[in-house]
GROMACS .gro file of C-alpha atoms in nm:
model
  397
    1MET     CA    1 -10.091   4.637  11.448
    2GLN     CA    2  -9.944   4.570  11.102
    3SER     CA    3  -9.836   4.872  10.899
    4GLN     CA    4 -10.065   4.921  10.601
    5ASP     CA    5  -9.783   5.082  10.400
    6LYS     CA    6  -9.566   4.771  10.367
    7TRP     CA    7  -9.562   4.604  10.024
    8ILE     CA    8  -9.661   4.266  10.164
    9THR     CA    9  -9.963   4.427  10.331
   10LYS     CA   10 -10.070   4.592  10.007
   11ILE     CA   11 -10.034   4.260   9.822
   12ALA     CA   12 -10.231   4.082  10.095
   13PHE     CA   13 -10.509   4.338  10.070
   14LEU     CA   14 -10.523   4.340   9.690
   15GLY     CA   15 -10.541   3.960   9.693
   16ILE     CA   16 -10.907   3.968   9.789
   17SER     CA   17 -10.987   4.160   9.470
   18PHE     CA   18 -10.802   3.889   9.275
   19MET     CA   19 -11.088   3.650   9.362
   20LEU     CA   20 -11.377   3.891   9.302
   21THR     CA   21 -11.430   3.808   8.934
   22SER     CA   22 -11.381   3.431   8.965
   23ALA     CA   23 -11.753   3.349   8.933
   24TYR     CA   24 -11.709   3.319   8.556
   25ALA     CA   25 -11.382   3.125   8.571
   26ILE     CA   26 -11.563   2.792   8.531
   27ASN     CA   27 -11.763   2.895   8.222
   28GLY     CA   28 -11.544   2.680   7.999
   29ALA     CA   29 -11.676   2.368   8.172
   30MET     CA   30 -12.042   2.443   8.095
   31PRO     CA   31 -12.074   2.215   7.789
   32GLN     CA   32 -11.939   1.919   7.989
   33MET     CA   33 -12.159   2.006   8.286
   34THR     CA   34 -12.470   2.011   8.068
   35LYS     CA   35 -12.410   1.649   7.968
   36ALA     CA   36 -12.282   1.524   8.303
   37LEU     CA   37 -12.564   1.678   8.511
   38GLY     CA   38 -12.836   1.593   8.258
   39VAL     CA   39 -12.974   1.948   8.255
   40SER     CA   40 -13.044   2.208   7.987
   41ALA     CA   41 -12.794   2.468   7.868
   42THR     CA   42 -13.009   2.737   8.029
   43GLN     CA   43 -12.989   2.564   8.368
   44VAL     CA   44 -12.611   2.535   8.341
   45GLN     CA   45 -12.580   2.901   8.239
   46ALA     CA   46 -12.775   2.986   8.553
   47LEU     CA   47 -12.483   2.847   8.753
   48ALA     CA   48 -12.268   3.123   8.602
   49THR     CA   49 -12.519   3.408   8.638
   50THR     CA   50 -12.674   3.325   8.978
   51PRO     CA   51 -12.370   3.447   9.180
   52SER     CA   52 -12.399   3.791   9.016
   53ILE     CA   53 -12.762   3.824   9.122
   54VAL     CA   54 -12.685   3.725   9.481
   55VAL     CA   55 -12.385   3.959   9.488
   56THR     CA   56 -12.613   4.260   9.438
   57VAL     CA   57 -12.827   4.161   9.739
   58PHE     CA   58 -12.531   4.104   9.972
   59VAL     CA   59 -12.350   4.419   9.858
   60LEU     CA   60 -12.642   4.603  10.020
   61LEU     CA   61 -12.618   4.392  10.336
   62SER     CA   62 -12.240   4.407  10.367
   63SER     CA   63 -12.227   4.749  10.535
   64PHE     CA   64 -12.466   4.627  10.806
   65ILE     CA   65 -12.263   4.309  10.857
   66ALA     CA   66 -11.943   4.514  10.875
   67ALA     CA   67 -12.103   4.741  11.136
   68LYS     CA   68 -12.142   4.432  11.359
   69LEU     CA   69 -11.826   4.236  11.281
   70GLY     CA   70 -11.584   4.503  11.165
   71ASP     CA   71 -11.435   4.535  10.816
   72LYS     CA   72 -11.159   4.278  10.848
   73LYS     CA   73 -11.374   4.001  10.997
   74THR     CA   74 -11.646   4.066  10.738
   75ILE     CA   75 -11.397   4.025  10.453
   76MET     CA   76 -11.267   3.705  10.613
   77LEU     CA   77 -11.621   3.572  10.639
   78GLY     CA   78 -11.681   3.645  10.272
   79MET     CA   79 -11.357   3.477  10.167
   80LEU     CA   80 -11.441   3.167  10.374
   81LEU     CA   81 -11.777   3.142  10.198
   82VAL     CA   82 -11.606   3.177   9.860
   83GLY     CA   83 -11.351   2.907   9.940
   84PHE     CA   84 -11.587   2.648  10.088
   85ALA     CA   85 -11.886   2.711   9.859
   86GLY     CA   86 -11.664   2.735   9.553
   87ILE     CA   87 -11.526   2.382   9.581
   88VAL     CA   88 -11.859   2.210   9.664
   89PRO     CA   89 -11.919   2.105   9.298
   90PHE     CA   90 -11.591   1.911   9.306
   91PHE     CA   91 -11.751   1.668   9.551
   92VAL     CA   92 -12.112   1.648   9.427
   93THR     CA   93 -12.301   1.603   9.101
   94SER     CA   94 -12.642   1.718   9.221
   95TYR     CA   95 -12.760   2.022   9.027
   96PRO     CA   96 -12.973   2.168   9.314
   97ILE     CA   97 -12.680   2.141   9.557
   98ILE     CA   98 -12.440   2.299   9.306
   99LEU     CA   99 -12.690   2.581   9.242
  100VAL     CA  100 -12.716   2.652   9.616
  101SER     CA  101 -12.336   2.647   9.646
  102ARG     CA  102 -12.314   2.905   9.367
  103MET     CA  103 -12.565   3.122   9.552
  104VAL     CA  104 -12.350   3.102   9.866
  105LEU     CA  105 -12.047   3.185   9.652
  106GLY     CA  106 -12.225   3.499   9.532
  107ALA     CA  107 -12.310   3.588   9.892
  108GLY     CA  108 -11.942   3.562   9.980
  109PHE     CA  109 -11.843   3.794   9.697
  110GLY     CA  110 -12.118   4.039   9.790
  111ILE     CA  111 -12.014   4.050  10.154
  112PHE     CA  112 -11.664   4.180  10.082
  113ASN     CA  113 -11.707   4.343   9.739
  114SER     CA  114 -11.762   4.696   9.865
  115LEU     CA  115 -11.512   4.655  10.150
  116ALA     CA  116 -11.240   4.572   9.898
  117VAL     CA  117 -11.281   4.934   9.789
  118SER     CA  118 -11.394   5.119  10.102
  119MET     CA  119 -11.111   4.988  10.322
  120ILE     CA  120 -10.867   5.165  10.092
  121ALA     CA  121 -11.029   5.494  10.194
  122VAL     CA  122 -10.974   5.404  10.559
  123MET     CA  123 -10.619   5.270  10.527
  124TYR     CA  124 -10.464   5.513  10.278
  125GLN     CA  125 -10.454   5.881  10.194
  126GLY     CA  126 -10.366   6.105   9.898
  127GLN     CA  127 -10.158   5.963   9.613
  128THR     CA  128 -10.121   5.624   9.784
  129ARG     CA  129 -10.499   5.591   9.796
  130ALA     CA  130 -10.530   5.676   9.426
  131THR     CA  131 -10.260   5.425   9.335
  132MET     CA  132 -10.421   5.150   9.543
  133LEU     CA  133 -10.762   5.213   9.384
  134GLY     CA  134 -10.606   5.178   9.040
  135TRP     CA  135 -10.415   4.866   9.133
  136ARG     CA  136 -10.728   4.712   9.283
  137ALA     CA  137 -10.913   4.762   8.955
  138ALA     CA  138 -10.622   4.608   8.764
  139VAL     CA  139 -10.602   4.310   8.999
  140GLU     CA  140 -10.968   4.229   8.927
  141GLN     CA  141 -10.887   4.206   8.556
  142ILE     CA  142 -10.573   4.001   8.624
  143GLY     CA  143 -10.768   3.769   8.852
  144GLN     CA  144 -11.033   3.708   8.588
  145ALA     CA  145 -10.771   3.624   8.326
  146VAL     CA  146 -10.548   3.408   8.549
  147LEU     CA  147 -10.828   3.214   8.719
  148THR     CA  148 -11.004   3.147   8.388
  149PHE     CA  149 -10.673   3.019   8.249
  150ILE     CA  150 -10.612   2.793   8.552
  151ALA     CA  151 -10.969   2.662   8.535
  152GLY     CA  152 -10.913   2.584   8.168
  153LEU     CA  153 -10.603   2.379   8.253
  154LEU     CA  154 -10.793   2.194   8.527
  155LEU     CA  155 -11.071   2.116   8.280
  156ASN     CA  156 -10.836   1.861   8.121
  157PHE     CA  157 -10.894   1.648   8.430
  158GLY     CA  158 -11.275   1.672   8.420
  159TRP     CA  159 -11.537   1.942   8.467
  160GLN     CA  160 -11.551   1.901   8.845
  161THR     CA  161 -11.178   1.969   8.876
  162THR     CA  162 -11.223   2.324   8.744
  163PHE     CA  163 -11.391   2.418   9.072
  164LEU     CA  164 -11.065   2.354   9.258
  165VAL     CA  165 -10.964   2.700   9.137
  166TYR     CA  166 -11.151   2.833   9.441
  167LEU     CA  167 -10.895   2.671   9.672
  168LEU     CA  168 -10.684   2.981   9.602
  169ALA     CA  169 -10.920   3.169   9.834
  170PHE     CA  170 -10.761   3.001  10.139
  171PRO     CA  171 -10.395   3.109  10.098
  172ILE     CA  172 -10.518   3.458  10.004
  173LEU     CA  173 -10.736   3.460  10.316
  174TYR     CA  174 -10.444   3.350  10.535
  175LEU     CA  175 -10.216   3.622  10.398
  176PHE     CA  176 -10.493   3.879  10.449
  177TYR     CA  177 -10.547   3.761  10.808
  178VAL     CA  178 -10.177   3.775  10.896
  179ARG     CA  179 -10.075   4.097  10.720
  180VAL     CA  180 -10.373   4.334  10.690
  181PRO     CA  181 -10.447   4.544  11.001
  182ASP     CA  182 -10.786   4.572  11.161
  183THR     CA  183 -10.921   4.915  11.069
  184THR     CA  184 -11.138   4.941  11.380
  185GLU     CA  185 -10.872   5.149  11.557
  186MET     CA  186 -10.836   5.376  11.253
  187LEU     CA  187 -11.211   5.437  11.239
  188ALA     CA  188 -11.224   5.504  11.614
  189ALA     CA  189 -10.940   5.756  11.584
  190ASP     CA  190 -11.116   5.922  11.290
  191GLN     CA  191 -11.444   5.954  11.483
  192LYS     CA  192 -11.258   6.099  11.782
  193ASN     CA  193 -11.081   6.347  11.557
  194ASN     CA  194 -11.410   6.444  11.390
  195LYS     CA  195 -11.564   6.524  11.728
  196LYS     CA  196 -11.274   6.756  11.804
  197THR     CA  197 -11.284   6.919  11.461
  198HIS     CA  198 -11.656   6.911  11.389
  199ILE     CA  199 -11.645   7.267  11.267
  200ASN     CA  200 -11.394   7.174  10.996
  201ARG     CA  201 -11.592   7.188  10.673
  202ASN     CA  202 -11.342   6.960  10.500
  203VAL     CA  203 -11.453   6.666  10.714
  204PRO     CA  204 -11.785   6.525  10.583
  205GLN     CA  205 -12.034   6.472  10.862
  206ASN     CA  206 -12.316   6.328  10.649
  207ILE     CA  207 -12.362   6.149  10.319
  208SER     CA  208 -12.361   6.403  10.035
  209PRO     CA  209 -12.637   6.389   9.770
  210LEU     CA  210 -12.353   6.375   9.516
  211VAL     CA  211 -12.317   6.006   9.607
  212TRP     CA  212 -12.645   5.939   9.425
  213VAL     CA  213 -12.527   6.145   9.127
  214LEU     CA  214 -12.210   5.935   9.110
  215THR     CA  215 -12.423   5.619   9.130
  216LEU     CA  216 -12.628   5.724   8.827
  217PHE     CA  217 -12.307   5.824   8.648
  218ALA     CA  218 -12.155   5.483   8.725
  219ALA     CA  219 -12.460   5.311   8.576
  220PHE     CA  220 -12.436   5.521   8.261
  221ILE     CA  221 -12.067   5.462   8.190
  222VAL     CA  222 -12.120   5.087   8.236
  223ILE     CA  223 -12.408   5.100   7.988
  224ASP     CA  224 -12.170   5.258   7.737
  225TYR     CA  225 -11.890   5.012   7.813
  226MET     CA  226 -12.116   4.707   7.788
  227ALA     CA  227 -12.282   4.842   7.473
  228ILE     CA  228 -11.949   4.831   7.293
  229GLN     CA  229 -11.834   4.504   7.449
  230LEU     CA  230 -12.157   4.314   7.381
  231SER     CA  231 -12.226   4.465   7.039
  232PHE     CA  232 -11.878   4.398   6.903
  233PRO     CA  233 -11.927   4.023   6.833
  234PHE     CA  234 -12.239   4.097   6.628
  235MET     CA  235 -12.073   4.387   6.445
  236ALA     CA  236 -11.771   4.168   6.368
  237GLN     CA  237 -11.996   3.880   6.256
  238SER     CA  238 -12.167   4.110   6.006
  239LEU     CA  239 -11.821   4.173   5.861
  240GLY     CA  240 -11.747   3.801   5.830
  241VAL     CA  241 -11.487   3.789   6.110
  242SER     CA  242 -11.421   3.456   6.284
  243GLY     CA  243 -11.534   3.394   6.640
  244LEU     CA  244 -11.177   3.305   6.746
  245LEU     CA  245 -11.048   3.648   6.642
  246VAL     CA  246 -11.340   3.818   6.817
  247SER     CA  247 -11.264   3.629   7.141
  248THR     CA  248 -10.896   3.724   7.116
  249ILE     CA  249 -10.980   4.092   7.073
  250LEU     CA  250 -11.218   4.084   7.370
  251SER     CA  251 -10.941   3.928   7.579
  252LEU     CA  252 -10.705   4.207   7.472
  253MET     CA  253 -10.972   4.457   7.576
  254LEU     CA  254 -10.943   4.318   7.930
  255VAL     CA  255 -10.566   4.366   7.908
  256ALA     CA  256 -10.622   4.731   7.813
  257ALA     CA  257 -10.853   4.766   8.114
  258MET     CA  258 -10.585   4.613   8.334
  259VAL     CA  259 -10.330   4.866   8.205
  260GLY     CA  260 -10.576   5.146   8.279
  261GLY     CA  261 -10.595   5.036   8.641
  262LEU     CA  262 -10.219   5.001   8.675
  263VAL     CA  263 -10.148   5.353   8.545
  264TYR     CA  264 -10.442   5.524   8.717
  265GLY     CA  265 -10.228   5.648   9.006
  266GLY     CA  266  -9.981   5.810   8.765
  267MET     CA  267 -10.261   5.955   8.551
  268GLN     CA  268 -10.428   6.099   8.859
  269LYS     CA  269 -10.099   6.253   8.968
  270LEU     CA  270 -10.050   6.403   8.621
  271PHE     CA  271 -10.404   6.531   8.553
  272GLY     CA  272 -10.535   6.571   8.908
  273ARG     CA  273 -10.906   6.653   8.926
  274PHE     CA  274 -10.922   6.652   8.544
  275THR     CA  275 -10.853   6.276   8.530
  276LEU     CA  276 -11.226   6.221   8.491
  277GLN     CA  277 -11.242   6.439   8.179
  278VAL     CA  278 -10.942   6.258   8.027
  279GLY     CA  279 -11.119   5.925   8.080
  280LEU     CA  280 -11.445   6.056   7.938
  281LEU     CA  281 -11.277   6.195   7.625
  282LEU     CA  282 -11.106   5.861   7.563
  283MET     CA  283 -11.444   5.687   7.597
  284VAL     CA  284 -11.593   5.937   7.350
  285LEU     CA  285 -11.309   5.860   7.106
  286SER     CA  286 -11.377   5.488   7.146
  287ASN     CA  287 -11.749   5.539   7.080
  288PHE     CA  288 -11.690   5.740   6.765
  289LEU     CA  289 -11.430   5.496   6.631
  290VAL     CA  290 -11.676   5.210   6.675
  291ALA     CA  291 -11.980   5.401   6.549
  292PHE     CA  292 -11.814   5.545   6.239
  293SER     CA  293 -11.593   5.247   6.148
  294ASN     CA  294 -11.816   5.203   5.838
  295GLY     CA  295 -11.731   4.838   5.791
  296ASN     CA  296 -11.359   4.893   5.855
  297PHE     CA  297 -11.266   4.614   6.095
  298VAL     CA  298 -10.932   4.772   6.194
  299THR     CA  299 -11.102   5.095   6.304
  300LEU     CA  300 -11.371   4.896   6.484
  301THR     CA  301 -11.108   4.691   6.666
  302ILE     CA  302 -10.912   5.000   6.778
  303GLY     CA  303 -11.233   5.147   6.920
  304VAL     CA  304 -11.316   4.827   7.108
  305LEU     CA  305 -10.964   4.785   7.247
  306LEU     CA  306 -10.963   5.147   7.362
  307ILE     CA  307 -11.282   5.133   7.571
  308GLY     CA  308 -11.131   4.921   7.848
  309PHE     CA  309 -10.852   5.168   7.931
  310PRO     CA  310 -11.063   5.475   8.020
  311MET     CA  311 -11.319   5.260   8.200
  312GLN     CA  312 -11.051   5.174   8.455
  313LEU     CA  313 -10.955   5.540   8.486
  314ILE     CA  314 -11.309   5.655   8.559
  315SER     CA  315 -11.407   5.371   8.793
  316PRO     CA  316 -11.124   5.431   9.047
  317PHE     CA  317 -11.181   5.807   9.013
  318ILE     CA  318 -11.544   5.764   9.121
  319PHE     CA  319 -11.442   5.562   9.426
  320SER     CA  320 -11.167   5.812   9.510
  321GLN     CA  321 -11.432   6.083   9.553
  322LEU     CA  322 -11.633   5.895   9.816
  323PRO     CA  323 -11.410   5.982  10.117
  324ASN     CA  324 -11.492   6.349  10.042
  325LEU     CA  325 -11.866   6.280  10.026
  326ALA     CA  326 -11.928   6.069  10.338
  327PRO     CA  327 -11.771   5.999  10.681
  328LEU     CA  328 -11.522   5.712  10.695
  329LYS     CA  329 -11.763   5.499  10.897
  330LYS     CA  330 -12.014   5.531  10.610
  331GLN     CA  331 -11.766   5.433  10.339
  332PRO     CA  332 -11.883   5.069  10.316
  333PHE     CA  333 -12.241   5.187  10.265
  334VAL     CA  334 -12.173   5.453  10.001
  335THR     CA  335 -11.933   5.219   9.820
  336SER     CA  336 -12.209   4.956   9.815
  337ILE     CA  337 -12.450   5.207   9.663
  338VAL     CA  338 -12.206   5.297   9.384
  339LEU     CA  339 -12.130   4.929   9.317
  340ILE     CA  340 -12.501   4.866   9.278
  341GLY     CA  341 -12.502   5.149   9.023
  342PHE     CA  342 -12.236   4.963   8.823
  343ASN     CA  343 -12.432   4.635   8.847
  344VAL     CA  344 -12.760   4.800   8.746
  345GLY     CA  345 -12.585   4.947   8.442
  346VAL     CA  346 -12.482   4.597   8.331
  347PHE     CA  347 -12.836   4.468   8.376
  348VAL     CA  348 -13.024   4.747   8.196
  349GLU     CA  349 -12.779   4.788   7.906
  350PRO     CA  350 -12.977   4.580   7.651
  351PHE     CA  351 -13.300   4.757   7.740
  352ALA     CA  352 -13.136   5.101   7.734
  353LEU     CA  353 -12.994   5.046   7.386
  354SER     CA  354 -13.325   4.916   7.259
  355LEU     CA  355 -13.505   5.220   7.401
  356LEU     CA  356 -13.251   5.462   7.252
  357ALA     CA  357 -13.282   5.297   6.909
  358LYS     CA  358 -13.660   5.330   6.930
  359ILE     CA  359 -13.636   5.696   7.034
  360MET     CA  360 -13.410   5.764   6.736
  361GLY     CA  361 -13.664   5.605   6.504
  362ASN     CA  362 -13.448   5.306   6.415
  363GLU     CA  363 -13.612   5.021   6.602
  364THR     CA  364 -13.447   4.700   6.487
  365HIS     CA  365 -13.383   4.342   6.595
  366SER     CA  366 -13.028   4.359   6.457
  367VAL     CA  367 -12.777   4.418   6.737
  368SER     CA  368 -12.517   4.559   6.498
  369GLU     CA  369 -12.763   4.806   6.342
  370ALA     CA  370 -12.880   4.918   6.687
  371ALA     CA  371 -12.517   4.967   6.792
  372TYR     CA  372 -12.436   5.188   6.494
  373THR     CA  373 -12.741   5.399   6.587
  374THR     CA  374 -12.703   5.426   6.966
  375ILE     CA  375 -12.327   5.421   7.033
  376PRO     CA  376 -12.266   5.764   6.872
  377LEU     CA  377 -12.551   5.907   7.081
  378LEU     CA  378 -12.393   5.765   7.396
  379GLY     CA  379 -12.067   5.927   7.284
  380VAL     CA  380 -12.234   6.267   7.249
  381ILE     CA  381 -12.382   6.235   7.600
  382LEU     CA  382 -12.037   6.147   7.737
  383LEU     CA  383 -11.892   6.450   7.559
  384ILE     CA  384 -12.155   6.676   7.718
  385ILE     CA  385 -12.079   6.529   8.062
  386ALA     CA  386 -11.707   6.588   8.002
  387GLY     CA  387 -11.775   6.951   7.908
  388VAL     CA  388 -12.003   7.022   8.204
  389THR     CA  389 -11.766   6.863   8.459
  390PHE     CA  390 -11.466   7.042   8.305
  391ILE     CA  391 -11.639   7.379   8.347
  392THR     CA  392 -11.741   7.289   8.701
  393ASN     CA  393 -11.383   7.190   8.788
  394ARG     CA  394 -11.243   7.515   8.647
  395LYS     CA  395 -11.486   7.719   8.857
  396ARG     CA  396 -11.367   7.531   9.169
  397ALA     CA  397 -11.004   7.608   9.088
   0.00000   0.00000   0.00000
């Protein structure tokens, strides 16, 4: 069996996360697709959003598939679906067929999405686990940037050529197959050890209710993150800022998120169990900078750029807690539940902000006005969460 600690093995494993955010890589081709396929802009946009909807369904199913096939084979199945379904639009110009291929693409992502996280809990321990969780989060951001860039270059040769970006799934799959060990033996050894040490309270025997608390927390921090990300273009527009500059700043926000993932292991080593509070306080700072920028675009931009960094400190921290809250064999399931929390947060964000604005007596159809009303409230809630969890951590010390 391959050693999971070798660098090539870590690269092979992280490669699957490189593909996870590639559903949106072809968005630049949408205007050309609208004309070539003879469909409406809404129908073409559905090709970008449909994979995300299907992902949520198959994230739930992935733990059951993994129980039958094993983690490694399940990931390989998902990557095969991504590779083959992803390139279908290169060969056809039928909208219904392309839509189905995008649905299958989403199924592929959903099948291995949670396993890209949960297998880290099986393969690694301690500081190595924390570092790998951070790197995995960073690789997602890098993958989104690199694949979007490659798809943009391919667009010069026609809209169908952009879909060739999914061919990258096959060399990544091969490297994963050759270098990443099958974790079946690790899980079997863990179950055997648990039977011998069942009285050890440090070994979780059942799924802790805290998993559901973390799921709700995940949904909330995503609502805050998306509130700033999605409101920024409207806030900048109200200040007369060009769309090109807005797009550039949003791209830099992804870079900040990538940096957050890369340094998470070091931050976790430095701050330990208080890493969560550090991330929360940085998010609070971002919220207040955005909310109280008062028409100052520089302050607004600093707040927006900042939000990505703590998001990728908190996200790996949440996943790092799961091995302490459920048995290893249940890691795919609990990881799936938390991932659904993140996805639900993205979906409900517009409705949550609208509801908060209404509660605060400032119901408005202006996105920028709603943001200035709700983002400081979200910051206060984050500050309260930081305070409560800090006190809880100190009592556990």
